[in-house]
XYZ file of C-alpha atoms in Angstrom:
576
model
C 162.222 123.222 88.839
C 163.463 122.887 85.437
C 166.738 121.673 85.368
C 169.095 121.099 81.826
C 171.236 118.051 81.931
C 174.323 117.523 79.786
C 177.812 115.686 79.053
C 180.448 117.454 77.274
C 183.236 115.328 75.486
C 186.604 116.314 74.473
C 186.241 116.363 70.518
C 186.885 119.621 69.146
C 183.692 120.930 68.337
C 183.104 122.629 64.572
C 180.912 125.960 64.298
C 176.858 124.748 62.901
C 173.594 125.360 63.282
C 171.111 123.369 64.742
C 167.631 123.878 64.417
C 164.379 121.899 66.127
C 161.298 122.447 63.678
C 160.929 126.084 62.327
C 163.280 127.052 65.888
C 167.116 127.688 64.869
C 170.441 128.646 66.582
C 172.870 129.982 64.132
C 176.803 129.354 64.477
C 177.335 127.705 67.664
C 180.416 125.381 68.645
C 178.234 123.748 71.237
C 175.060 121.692 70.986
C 174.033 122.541 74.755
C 174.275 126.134 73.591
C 172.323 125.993 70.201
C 169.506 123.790 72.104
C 169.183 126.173 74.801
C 168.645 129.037 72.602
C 166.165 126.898 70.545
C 164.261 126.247 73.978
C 164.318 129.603 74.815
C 162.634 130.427 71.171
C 160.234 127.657 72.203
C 159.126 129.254 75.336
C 161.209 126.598 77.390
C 164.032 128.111 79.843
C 165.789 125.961 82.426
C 166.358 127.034 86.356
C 169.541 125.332 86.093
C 171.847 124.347 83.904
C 174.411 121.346 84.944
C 176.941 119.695 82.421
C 178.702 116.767 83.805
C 182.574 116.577 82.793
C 185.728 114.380 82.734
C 188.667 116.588 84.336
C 190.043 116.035 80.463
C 186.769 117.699 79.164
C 186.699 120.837 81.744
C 190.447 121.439 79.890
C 189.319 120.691 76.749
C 186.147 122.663 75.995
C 184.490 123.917 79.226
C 187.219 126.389 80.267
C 188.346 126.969 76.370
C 187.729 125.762 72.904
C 189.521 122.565 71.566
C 188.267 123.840 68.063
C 189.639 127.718 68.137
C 191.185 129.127 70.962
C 189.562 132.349 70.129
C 186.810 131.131 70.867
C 184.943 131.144 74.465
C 184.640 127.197 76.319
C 181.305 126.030 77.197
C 181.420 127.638 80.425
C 181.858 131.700 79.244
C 179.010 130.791 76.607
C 176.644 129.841 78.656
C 176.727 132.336 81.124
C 176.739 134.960 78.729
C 172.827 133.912 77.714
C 171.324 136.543 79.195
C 168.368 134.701 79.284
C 169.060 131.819 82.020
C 167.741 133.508 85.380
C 170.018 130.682 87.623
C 172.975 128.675 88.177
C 175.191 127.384 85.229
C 177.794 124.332 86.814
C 179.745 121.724 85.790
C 180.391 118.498 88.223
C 183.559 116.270 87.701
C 182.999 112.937 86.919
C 184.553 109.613 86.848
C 185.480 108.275 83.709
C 183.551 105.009 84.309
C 186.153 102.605 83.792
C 185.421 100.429 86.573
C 181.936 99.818 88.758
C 183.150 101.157 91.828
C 183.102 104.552 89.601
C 180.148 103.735 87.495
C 178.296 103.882 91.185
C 180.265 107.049 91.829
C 178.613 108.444 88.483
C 174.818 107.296 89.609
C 175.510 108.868 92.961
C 176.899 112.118 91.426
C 173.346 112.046 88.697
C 171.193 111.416 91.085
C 172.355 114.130 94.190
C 171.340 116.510 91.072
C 167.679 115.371 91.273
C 165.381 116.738 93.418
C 162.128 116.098 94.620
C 159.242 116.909 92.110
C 162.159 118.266 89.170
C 161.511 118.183 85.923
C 164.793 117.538 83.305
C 165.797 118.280 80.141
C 168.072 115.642 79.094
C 170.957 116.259 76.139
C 172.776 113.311 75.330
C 175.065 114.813 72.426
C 178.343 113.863 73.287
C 177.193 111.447 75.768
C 180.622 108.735 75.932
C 179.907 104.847 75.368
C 177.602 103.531 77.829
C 176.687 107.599 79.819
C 173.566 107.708 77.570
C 171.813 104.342 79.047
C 173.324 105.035 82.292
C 172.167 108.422 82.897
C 168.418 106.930 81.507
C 168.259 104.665 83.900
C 169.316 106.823 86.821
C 166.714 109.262 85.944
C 163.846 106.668 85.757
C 165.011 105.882 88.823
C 164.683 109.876 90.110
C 161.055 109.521 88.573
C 159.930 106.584 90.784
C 161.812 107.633 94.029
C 161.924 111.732 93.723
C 158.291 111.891 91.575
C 160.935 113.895 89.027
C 159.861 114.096 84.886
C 161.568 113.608 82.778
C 160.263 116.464 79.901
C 162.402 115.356 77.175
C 165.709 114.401 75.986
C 167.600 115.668 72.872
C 169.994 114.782 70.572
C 171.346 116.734 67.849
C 172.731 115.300 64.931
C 176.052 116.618 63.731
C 176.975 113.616 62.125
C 174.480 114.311 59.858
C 176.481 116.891 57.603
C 179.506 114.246 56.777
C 182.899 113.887 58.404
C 184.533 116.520 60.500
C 186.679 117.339 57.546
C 183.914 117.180 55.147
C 182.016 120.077 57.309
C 185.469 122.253 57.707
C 185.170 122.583 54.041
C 181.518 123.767 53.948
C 180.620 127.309 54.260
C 178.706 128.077 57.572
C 175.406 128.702 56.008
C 175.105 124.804 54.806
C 175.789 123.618 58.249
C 172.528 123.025 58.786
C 172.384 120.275 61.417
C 169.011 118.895 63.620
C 168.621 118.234 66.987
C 166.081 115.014 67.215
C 163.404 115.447 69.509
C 163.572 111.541 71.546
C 161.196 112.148 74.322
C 158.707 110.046 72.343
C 161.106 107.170 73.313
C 160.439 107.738 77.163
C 156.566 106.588 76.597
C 158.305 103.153 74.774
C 159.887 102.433 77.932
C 156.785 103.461 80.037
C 154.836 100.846 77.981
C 157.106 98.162 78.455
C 156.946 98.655 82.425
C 152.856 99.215 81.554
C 152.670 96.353 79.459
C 154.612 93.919 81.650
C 153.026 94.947 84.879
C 149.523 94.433 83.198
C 150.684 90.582 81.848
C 151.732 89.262 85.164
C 149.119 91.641 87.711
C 146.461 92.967 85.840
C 146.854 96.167 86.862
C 146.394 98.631 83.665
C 146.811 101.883 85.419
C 149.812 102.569 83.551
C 148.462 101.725 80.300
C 144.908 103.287 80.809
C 147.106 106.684 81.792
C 149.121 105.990 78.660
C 146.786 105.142 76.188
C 144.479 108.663 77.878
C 147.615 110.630 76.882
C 148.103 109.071 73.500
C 144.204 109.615 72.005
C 145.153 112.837 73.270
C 148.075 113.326 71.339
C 146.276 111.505 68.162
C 144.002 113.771 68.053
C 145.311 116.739 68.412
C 147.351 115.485 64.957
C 143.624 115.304 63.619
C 142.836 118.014 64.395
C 145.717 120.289 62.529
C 145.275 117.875 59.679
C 143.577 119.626 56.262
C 141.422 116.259 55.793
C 137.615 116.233 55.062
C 136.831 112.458 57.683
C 138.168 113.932 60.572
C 134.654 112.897 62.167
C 135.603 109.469 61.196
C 139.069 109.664 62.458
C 137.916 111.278 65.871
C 135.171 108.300 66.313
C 137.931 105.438 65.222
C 140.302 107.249 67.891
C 137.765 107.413 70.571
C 137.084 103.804 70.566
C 141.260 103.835 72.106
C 139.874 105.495 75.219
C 136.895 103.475 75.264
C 139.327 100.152 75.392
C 141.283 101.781 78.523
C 138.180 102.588 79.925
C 136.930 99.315 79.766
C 140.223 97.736 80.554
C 140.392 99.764 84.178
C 136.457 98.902 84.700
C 137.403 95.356 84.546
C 140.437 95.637 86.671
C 138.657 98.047 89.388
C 135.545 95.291 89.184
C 138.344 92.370 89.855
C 140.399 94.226 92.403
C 137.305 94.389 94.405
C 135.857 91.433 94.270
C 132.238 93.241 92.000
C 130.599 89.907 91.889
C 127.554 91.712 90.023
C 129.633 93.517 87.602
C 131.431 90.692 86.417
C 129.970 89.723 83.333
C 128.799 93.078 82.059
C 132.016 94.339 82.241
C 133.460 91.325 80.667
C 131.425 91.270 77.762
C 131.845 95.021 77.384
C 135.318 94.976 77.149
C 135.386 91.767 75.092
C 132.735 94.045 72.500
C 135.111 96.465 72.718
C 138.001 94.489 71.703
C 136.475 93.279 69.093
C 135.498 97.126 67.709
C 138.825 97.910 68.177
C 140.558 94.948 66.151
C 138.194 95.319 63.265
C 139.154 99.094 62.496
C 142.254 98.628 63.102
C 143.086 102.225 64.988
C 144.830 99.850 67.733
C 148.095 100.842 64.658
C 148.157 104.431 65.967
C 148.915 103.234 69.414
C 152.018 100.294 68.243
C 152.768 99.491 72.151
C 149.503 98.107 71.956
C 149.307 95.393 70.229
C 150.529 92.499 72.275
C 148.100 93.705 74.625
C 145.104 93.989 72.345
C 146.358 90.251 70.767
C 146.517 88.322 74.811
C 143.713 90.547 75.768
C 141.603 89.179 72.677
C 142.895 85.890 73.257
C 141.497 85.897 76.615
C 138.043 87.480 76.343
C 137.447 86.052 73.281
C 136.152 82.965 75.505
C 133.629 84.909 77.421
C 129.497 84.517 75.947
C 126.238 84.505 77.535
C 127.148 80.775 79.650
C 127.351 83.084 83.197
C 129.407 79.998 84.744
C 131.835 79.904 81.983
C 132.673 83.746 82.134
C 133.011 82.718 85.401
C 135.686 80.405 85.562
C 137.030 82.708 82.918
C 137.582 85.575 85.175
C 138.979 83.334 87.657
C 141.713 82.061 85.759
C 142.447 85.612 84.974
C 142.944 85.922 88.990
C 145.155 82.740 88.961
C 147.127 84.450 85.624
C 147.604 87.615 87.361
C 148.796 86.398 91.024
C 145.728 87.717 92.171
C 144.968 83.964 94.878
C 142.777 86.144 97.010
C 139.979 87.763 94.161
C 140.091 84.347 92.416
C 139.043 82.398 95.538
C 136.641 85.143 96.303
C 134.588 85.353 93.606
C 135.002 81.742 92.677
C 133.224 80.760 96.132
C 130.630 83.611 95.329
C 130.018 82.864 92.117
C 129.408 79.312 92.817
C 126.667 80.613 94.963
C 125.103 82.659 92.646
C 124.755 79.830 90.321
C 123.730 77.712 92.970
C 120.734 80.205 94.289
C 119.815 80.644 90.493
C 119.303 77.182 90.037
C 117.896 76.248 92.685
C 115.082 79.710 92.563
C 116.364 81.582 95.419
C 117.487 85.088 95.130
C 121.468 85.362 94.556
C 120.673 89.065 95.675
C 119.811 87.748 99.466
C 122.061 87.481 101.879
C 119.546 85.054 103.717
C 119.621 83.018 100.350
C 122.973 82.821 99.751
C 123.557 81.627 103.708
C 121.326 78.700 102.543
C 123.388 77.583 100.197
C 126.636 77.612 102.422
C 124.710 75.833 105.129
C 123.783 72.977 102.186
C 127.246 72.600 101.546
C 127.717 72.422 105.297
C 125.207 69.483 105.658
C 126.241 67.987 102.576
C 129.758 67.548 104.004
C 128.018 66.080 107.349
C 127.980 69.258 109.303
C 124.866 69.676 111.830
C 122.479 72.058 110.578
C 122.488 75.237 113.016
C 119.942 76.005 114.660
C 119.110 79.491 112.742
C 118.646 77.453 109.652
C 115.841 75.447 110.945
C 113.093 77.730 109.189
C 114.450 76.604 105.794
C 115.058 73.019 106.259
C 112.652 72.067 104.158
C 114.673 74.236 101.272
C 117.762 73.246 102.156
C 116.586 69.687 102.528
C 115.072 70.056 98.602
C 118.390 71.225 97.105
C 120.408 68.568 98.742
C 118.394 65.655 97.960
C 118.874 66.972 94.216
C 122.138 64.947 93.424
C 123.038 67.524 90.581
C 123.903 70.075 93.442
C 126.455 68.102 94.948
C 129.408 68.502 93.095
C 129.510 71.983 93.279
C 128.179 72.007 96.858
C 130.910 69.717 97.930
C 133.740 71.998 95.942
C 131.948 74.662 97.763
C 133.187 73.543 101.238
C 136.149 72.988 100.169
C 136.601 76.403 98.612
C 135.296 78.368 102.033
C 137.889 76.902 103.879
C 140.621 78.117 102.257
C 139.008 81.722 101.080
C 138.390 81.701 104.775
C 142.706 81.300 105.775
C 143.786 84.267 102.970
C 140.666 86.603 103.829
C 141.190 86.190 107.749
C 144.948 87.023 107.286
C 145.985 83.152 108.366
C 145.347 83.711 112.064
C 143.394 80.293 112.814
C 145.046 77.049 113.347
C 147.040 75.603 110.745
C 147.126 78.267 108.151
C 148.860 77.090 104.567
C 151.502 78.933 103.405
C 151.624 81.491 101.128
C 152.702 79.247 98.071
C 149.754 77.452 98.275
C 147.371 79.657 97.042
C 148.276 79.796 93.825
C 147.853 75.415 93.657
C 144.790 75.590 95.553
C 143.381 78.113 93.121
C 144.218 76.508 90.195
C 142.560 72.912 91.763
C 139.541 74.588 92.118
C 138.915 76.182 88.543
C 140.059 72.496 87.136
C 137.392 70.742 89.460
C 135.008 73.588 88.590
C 135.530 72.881 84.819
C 135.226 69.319 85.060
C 131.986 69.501 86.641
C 130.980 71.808 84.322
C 132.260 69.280 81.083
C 130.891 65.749 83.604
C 127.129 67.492 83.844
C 126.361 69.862 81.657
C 122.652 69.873 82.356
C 123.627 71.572 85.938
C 125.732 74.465 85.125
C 123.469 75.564 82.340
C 122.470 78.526 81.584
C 120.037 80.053 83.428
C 116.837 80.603 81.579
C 116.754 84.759 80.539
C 114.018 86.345 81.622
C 112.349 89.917 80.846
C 110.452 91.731 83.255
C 107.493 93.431 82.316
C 107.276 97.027 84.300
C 104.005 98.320 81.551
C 100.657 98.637 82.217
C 99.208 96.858 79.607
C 99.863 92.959 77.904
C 103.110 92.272 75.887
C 101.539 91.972 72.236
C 102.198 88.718 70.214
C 104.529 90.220 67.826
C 106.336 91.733 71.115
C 107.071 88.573 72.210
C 108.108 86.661 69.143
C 110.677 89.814 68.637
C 112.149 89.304 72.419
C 112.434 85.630 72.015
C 113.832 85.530 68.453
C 116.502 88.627 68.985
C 117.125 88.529 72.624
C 117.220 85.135 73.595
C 114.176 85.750 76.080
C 112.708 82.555 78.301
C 110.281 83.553 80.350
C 108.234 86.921 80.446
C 107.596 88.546 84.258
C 104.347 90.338 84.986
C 103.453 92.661 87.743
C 102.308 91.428 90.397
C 98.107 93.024 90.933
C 99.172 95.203 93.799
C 102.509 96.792 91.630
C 100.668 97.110 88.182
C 97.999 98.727 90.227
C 101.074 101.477 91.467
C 102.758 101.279 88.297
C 99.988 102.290 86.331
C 98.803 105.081 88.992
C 102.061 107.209 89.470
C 100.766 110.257 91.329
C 100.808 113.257 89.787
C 101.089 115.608 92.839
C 103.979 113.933 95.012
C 108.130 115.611 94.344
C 109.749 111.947 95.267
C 108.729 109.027 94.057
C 111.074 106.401 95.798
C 108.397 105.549 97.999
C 106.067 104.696 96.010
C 108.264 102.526 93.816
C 110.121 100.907 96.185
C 108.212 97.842 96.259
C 108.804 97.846 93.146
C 112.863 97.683 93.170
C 112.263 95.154 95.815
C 110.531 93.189 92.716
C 113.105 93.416 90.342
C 115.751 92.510 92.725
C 113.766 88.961 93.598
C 113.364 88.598 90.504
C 116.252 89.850 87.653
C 119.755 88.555 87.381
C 122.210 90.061 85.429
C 121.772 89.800 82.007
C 118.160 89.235 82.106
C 115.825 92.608 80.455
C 113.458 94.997 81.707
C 111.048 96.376 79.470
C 109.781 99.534 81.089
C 107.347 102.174 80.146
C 105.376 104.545 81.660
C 105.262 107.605 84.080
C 108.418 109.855 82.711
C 110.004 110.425 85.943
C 109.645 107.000 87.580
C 110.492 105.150 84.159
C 113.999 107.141 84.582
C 114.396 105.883 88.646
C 113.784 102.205 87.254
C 116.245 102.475 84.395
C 118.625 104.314 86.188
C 118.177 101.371 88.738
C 118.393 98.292 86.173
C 121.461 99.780 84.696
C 123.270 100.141 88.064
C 122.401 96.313 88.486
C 123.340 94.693 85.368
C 120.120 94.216 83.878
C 119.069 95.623 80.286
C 116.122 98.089 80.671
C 114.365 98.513 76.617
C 111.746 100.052 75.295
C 109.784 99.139 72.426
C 109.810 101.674 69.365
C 106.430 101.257 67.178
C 105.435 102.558 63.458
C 102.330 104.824 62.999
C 100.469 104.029 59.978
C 97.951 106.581 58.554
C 94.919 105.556 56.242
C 92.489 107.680 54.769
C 89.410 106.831 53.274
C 87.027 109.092 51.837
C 83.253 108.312 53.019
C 80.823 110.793 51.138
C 81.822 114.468 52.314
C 84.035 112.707 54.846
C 87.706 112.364 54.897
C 88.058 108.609 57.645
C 91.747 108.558 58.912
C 92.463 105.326 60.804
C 95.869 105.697 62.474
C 97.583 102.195 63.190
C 100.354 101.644 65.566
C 103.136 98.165 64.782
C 105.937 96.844 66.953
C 109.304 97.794 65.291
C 111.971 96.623 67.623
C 113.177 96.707 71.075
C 115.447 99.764 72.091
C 117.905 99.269 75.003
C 118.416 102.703 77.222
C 121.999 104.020 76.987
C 123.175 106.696 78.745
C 124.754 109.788 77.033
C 128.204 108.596 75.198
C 127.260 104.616 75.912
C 128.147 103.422 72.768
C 128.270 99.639 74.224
């Protein structure tokens, strides 16, 4: 329900008009009268219609005029608009001059709230503190009734002089405007989006916020008589690209996406950085201090995969979020660890190898399940550059192990401990990181070759020079053999390829590329496949060169094919 709320003073109130944009109300005593009628010319009629009064007001302008007694009060005036289909009231109120009836007042404001309403708020001749008071009781309607608040009006009498100043003007020069301040609801909304983002990370608010403002932006485009509007729509779109981003980093963090981590990082970070260099982050001012500590934060995060990841979990420790931080701290560790040492970071079988090395390496007995791969287990330990993290990783699985199993073991920590803990860990993690720098490297980037015929020379100088590439992955015989036989007759194709996405699992990492070419319908499956993994699927684009040379009656064309670059696959509206 729509519902129009209003305070009515006891000034005597001189004859204007008030008009919002081309909308007017001619000759009215009373703001709440002139607005409605401008609403009404606006398409905009209220259910119910609710001024709050004094007992001084209600005999001062709601049951007559203070201005002209000829005149009708508030009251007769607005129930002769023929156009308001329910209830016009007043309600008493307190004059406020103590708490005990400033509590009254809330209680009075908020009993005229109801679930799901949506207000109109006029705070004309809103007394001394009413204005601030009555905001902050219908915030507090939106969070605990879900009401709106559709917007809140002021109009501007003062505007045309002093009272006696407008006595002496004739009533066609009483022009007066009623300022439209609903824009100043989304200020506060950003503040509680902005500070709920600094000290959680959670940017629902501000993804919604920044959604609703591209959409406002450009619909201003859009009515503008400007020949770069393409220009202005891209620049704009790059807005809802940042919240995108933003909430794909927050969603991958919430949950604990060890996979996703670092694409999403560096996406958002590129995106930051698009952002800040056209500067369309101005149409949006709330912004700013977000865009400045998020670019102050990701501005730290490159290729090094165990510096993003520290990185991200210092953005856990920043945002209160102990359990995530631990989480994908201990799992990323592991990662690392498995890439390092040539096991697959994919495998859960892998990954329990490296647990039970940091299990042995504190002077636990190896279990018996783990027997298969002592000889692994006995190769990673007896490297001494493992140790520091695997020792940091016992330590770490302990206490992920108290907040993920809810504290029920013996001696659980308390709940302020976390936050220490967390922050122990990411130092110790660093200073390994600065004491060895040889082990935390960066693990050699590889591209996989999924074509049926050699990498050329000029191929590979172009993936080592412009995308960092360290190693080049064949086929295996038995896959090239499948790869370069798709059959022609068969609907599904998963079959077939699926030792081949067992392949790419063993042996990609995020980050690392795919070059893939072939068979139309199973090139899309691997993309599609690489893409939902992290890796970088490419193609390579070539030049055809023509020659002709004329050989007696004969016309010789020799057509010759050159690398050009590589091409990475992006999905429709994937401008990262």
């Amino acid at each position: 329900m729509i519902k129009f709320f209003s305070f009515l003073g006891t000034n005597r109130y001189i004859p204007c008009n008030y008009y919002l944009g081309d909308a007017r109300a001619e000759n009215d005593s009373y703001v709440q009268l002139a607005l409605l009628k401008v609403l009404h010319i606006k398409g905009v009629v209220p259910s119910k219609v609710i001024v709050f009064t004094t007992k001084k007001a209600v005999e001062q302008n709601w049951v007559q005029n203070a201005y002209d007694k000829t005149l009708p009060g508030l009251y007769e005036a607005l129930c002769n608009l023929d156009f308001i289909p329910g209830t016009v009231n007043n309600l008493v109120i307190p004059e406020g001059n103590n708490e005990k009836e400033l509590w009254a007042l809330f209680d009075i404001i908020m009993g005229e709230i109801d679930e799901g309403d949506e207000i109109i708020f006029d705070i004309t001749h809103s007394f001394r503190f009413l204005p601030m008071l009555a905001f902050i009781v219908l915030n507090y309607g939106r969070v605990v009734k879900k009401a709106q608040i559709k917007a809140v009006y002021y109009g501007a009498f003062e505007t045309l002089g002093s009272t006696r100043d407008v006595e002496m003007m004739p009533i066609e020069k009483r022009n007066a405007p009623i300022f439209d301040l609903t824009p100043f609801i989304d200020v506060f909304d950003w503040t509680l989006g902005v500070d709920r983002y600094l000290n959680t990370g959670d940017v629902s608010i501000i993804h919604n916020l920044t959604q609703a403002g591209v959409k406002g932006i450009n619909s201003e485009i859009s009515a503008m008589d400007v020949k770069d509007k393409k220009v202005m729509f891209r620049n704009v779109s790059q807005l809802k690209i940042l919240a995108e981003n933003m909430k794909k980093f927050s969603d991958v963090v919430f949950t604990c996406r060890g996979k996703e981590l670092d694409k999403t990082a560096l996406e958002l970070k590129k995106t930051i950085d698009t952002v800040l260099e056209s500067a369309v982050y101005t149409y949006l001012k709330p912004l700013s201090p977000v865009l400045n500590m998020l670019n102050s934060k990701f501005g730290k995060f490159g290729e090094n995969n165990y510096a993003n990841l520290l990185n991200i979990c210092e953005w856990c420790l920043d945002n209160r979020m102990y359990q995530q931080g631990l989480t994908l701290l201990e799992e990323g560790i592991v990662s690392y660890l498995c890439n390092k040492n040539e096991l697959n970071q994919n495998e859960q079988s892998h990954r329990d190898i490296i647990s039970a090395c940091s299990a042995v390496l504190h002077g636990k007995k190896l279990k018996q399940e783990y027997e298969k791969d002592r000889h692994i287990i006995d190769s990673i330990i007896q490297n001494s550059k493992n140790h520091a993290l695997l020792k940091l990783l016992y330590s770490i699985a302990s206490v992920r192990n108290d907040i993920n199993h809810a504290g029920w073991r013996n001696n659980p920590g308390s709940p302020s401990i976390f936050e220490k803990q967390l922050r122990d860990f990411i130092d110790k993690a660093r200073s390994i990181q600065h004491d060895n720098s040889e082990s935390v490297c960066v693990k050699p980037r590889r591209m996989l070759l999924i074509i049926s015929h050699s990498i050329t020379p000029e191929q590979e100088k172009e993936a080592r020079t412009q995308l960092g590439i360290d190693e080049f992955v064949m086929l295996e015989p038995n896959l090239l053999e499948r790869w370069s036989n798709i059959p022609p007759d068969v609907h599904l194709l998963y079959d077939h390829l699926e030792g081949l996405f067992k392949w790419i699992d063993k042996n990609a990492c995020d980050g690392d590329y795919v070059l893939v070419q072939g068979d139309y319908g199973a090139t899309f499956m691997v993309v599609d496949y690489c893409m939902a993994r992290g890796i970088k699927p490419v193609y390579a684009t070539t030049q055809r060169k023509v020659k002709e040379e004329i050989s007696g009656d004969s016309i010789i064309a020799t057509r010759e094919f050159r690398h050009v670059m590589f091409r990475e696959y992006r999905r429709h509206g994937q401008l990262i």
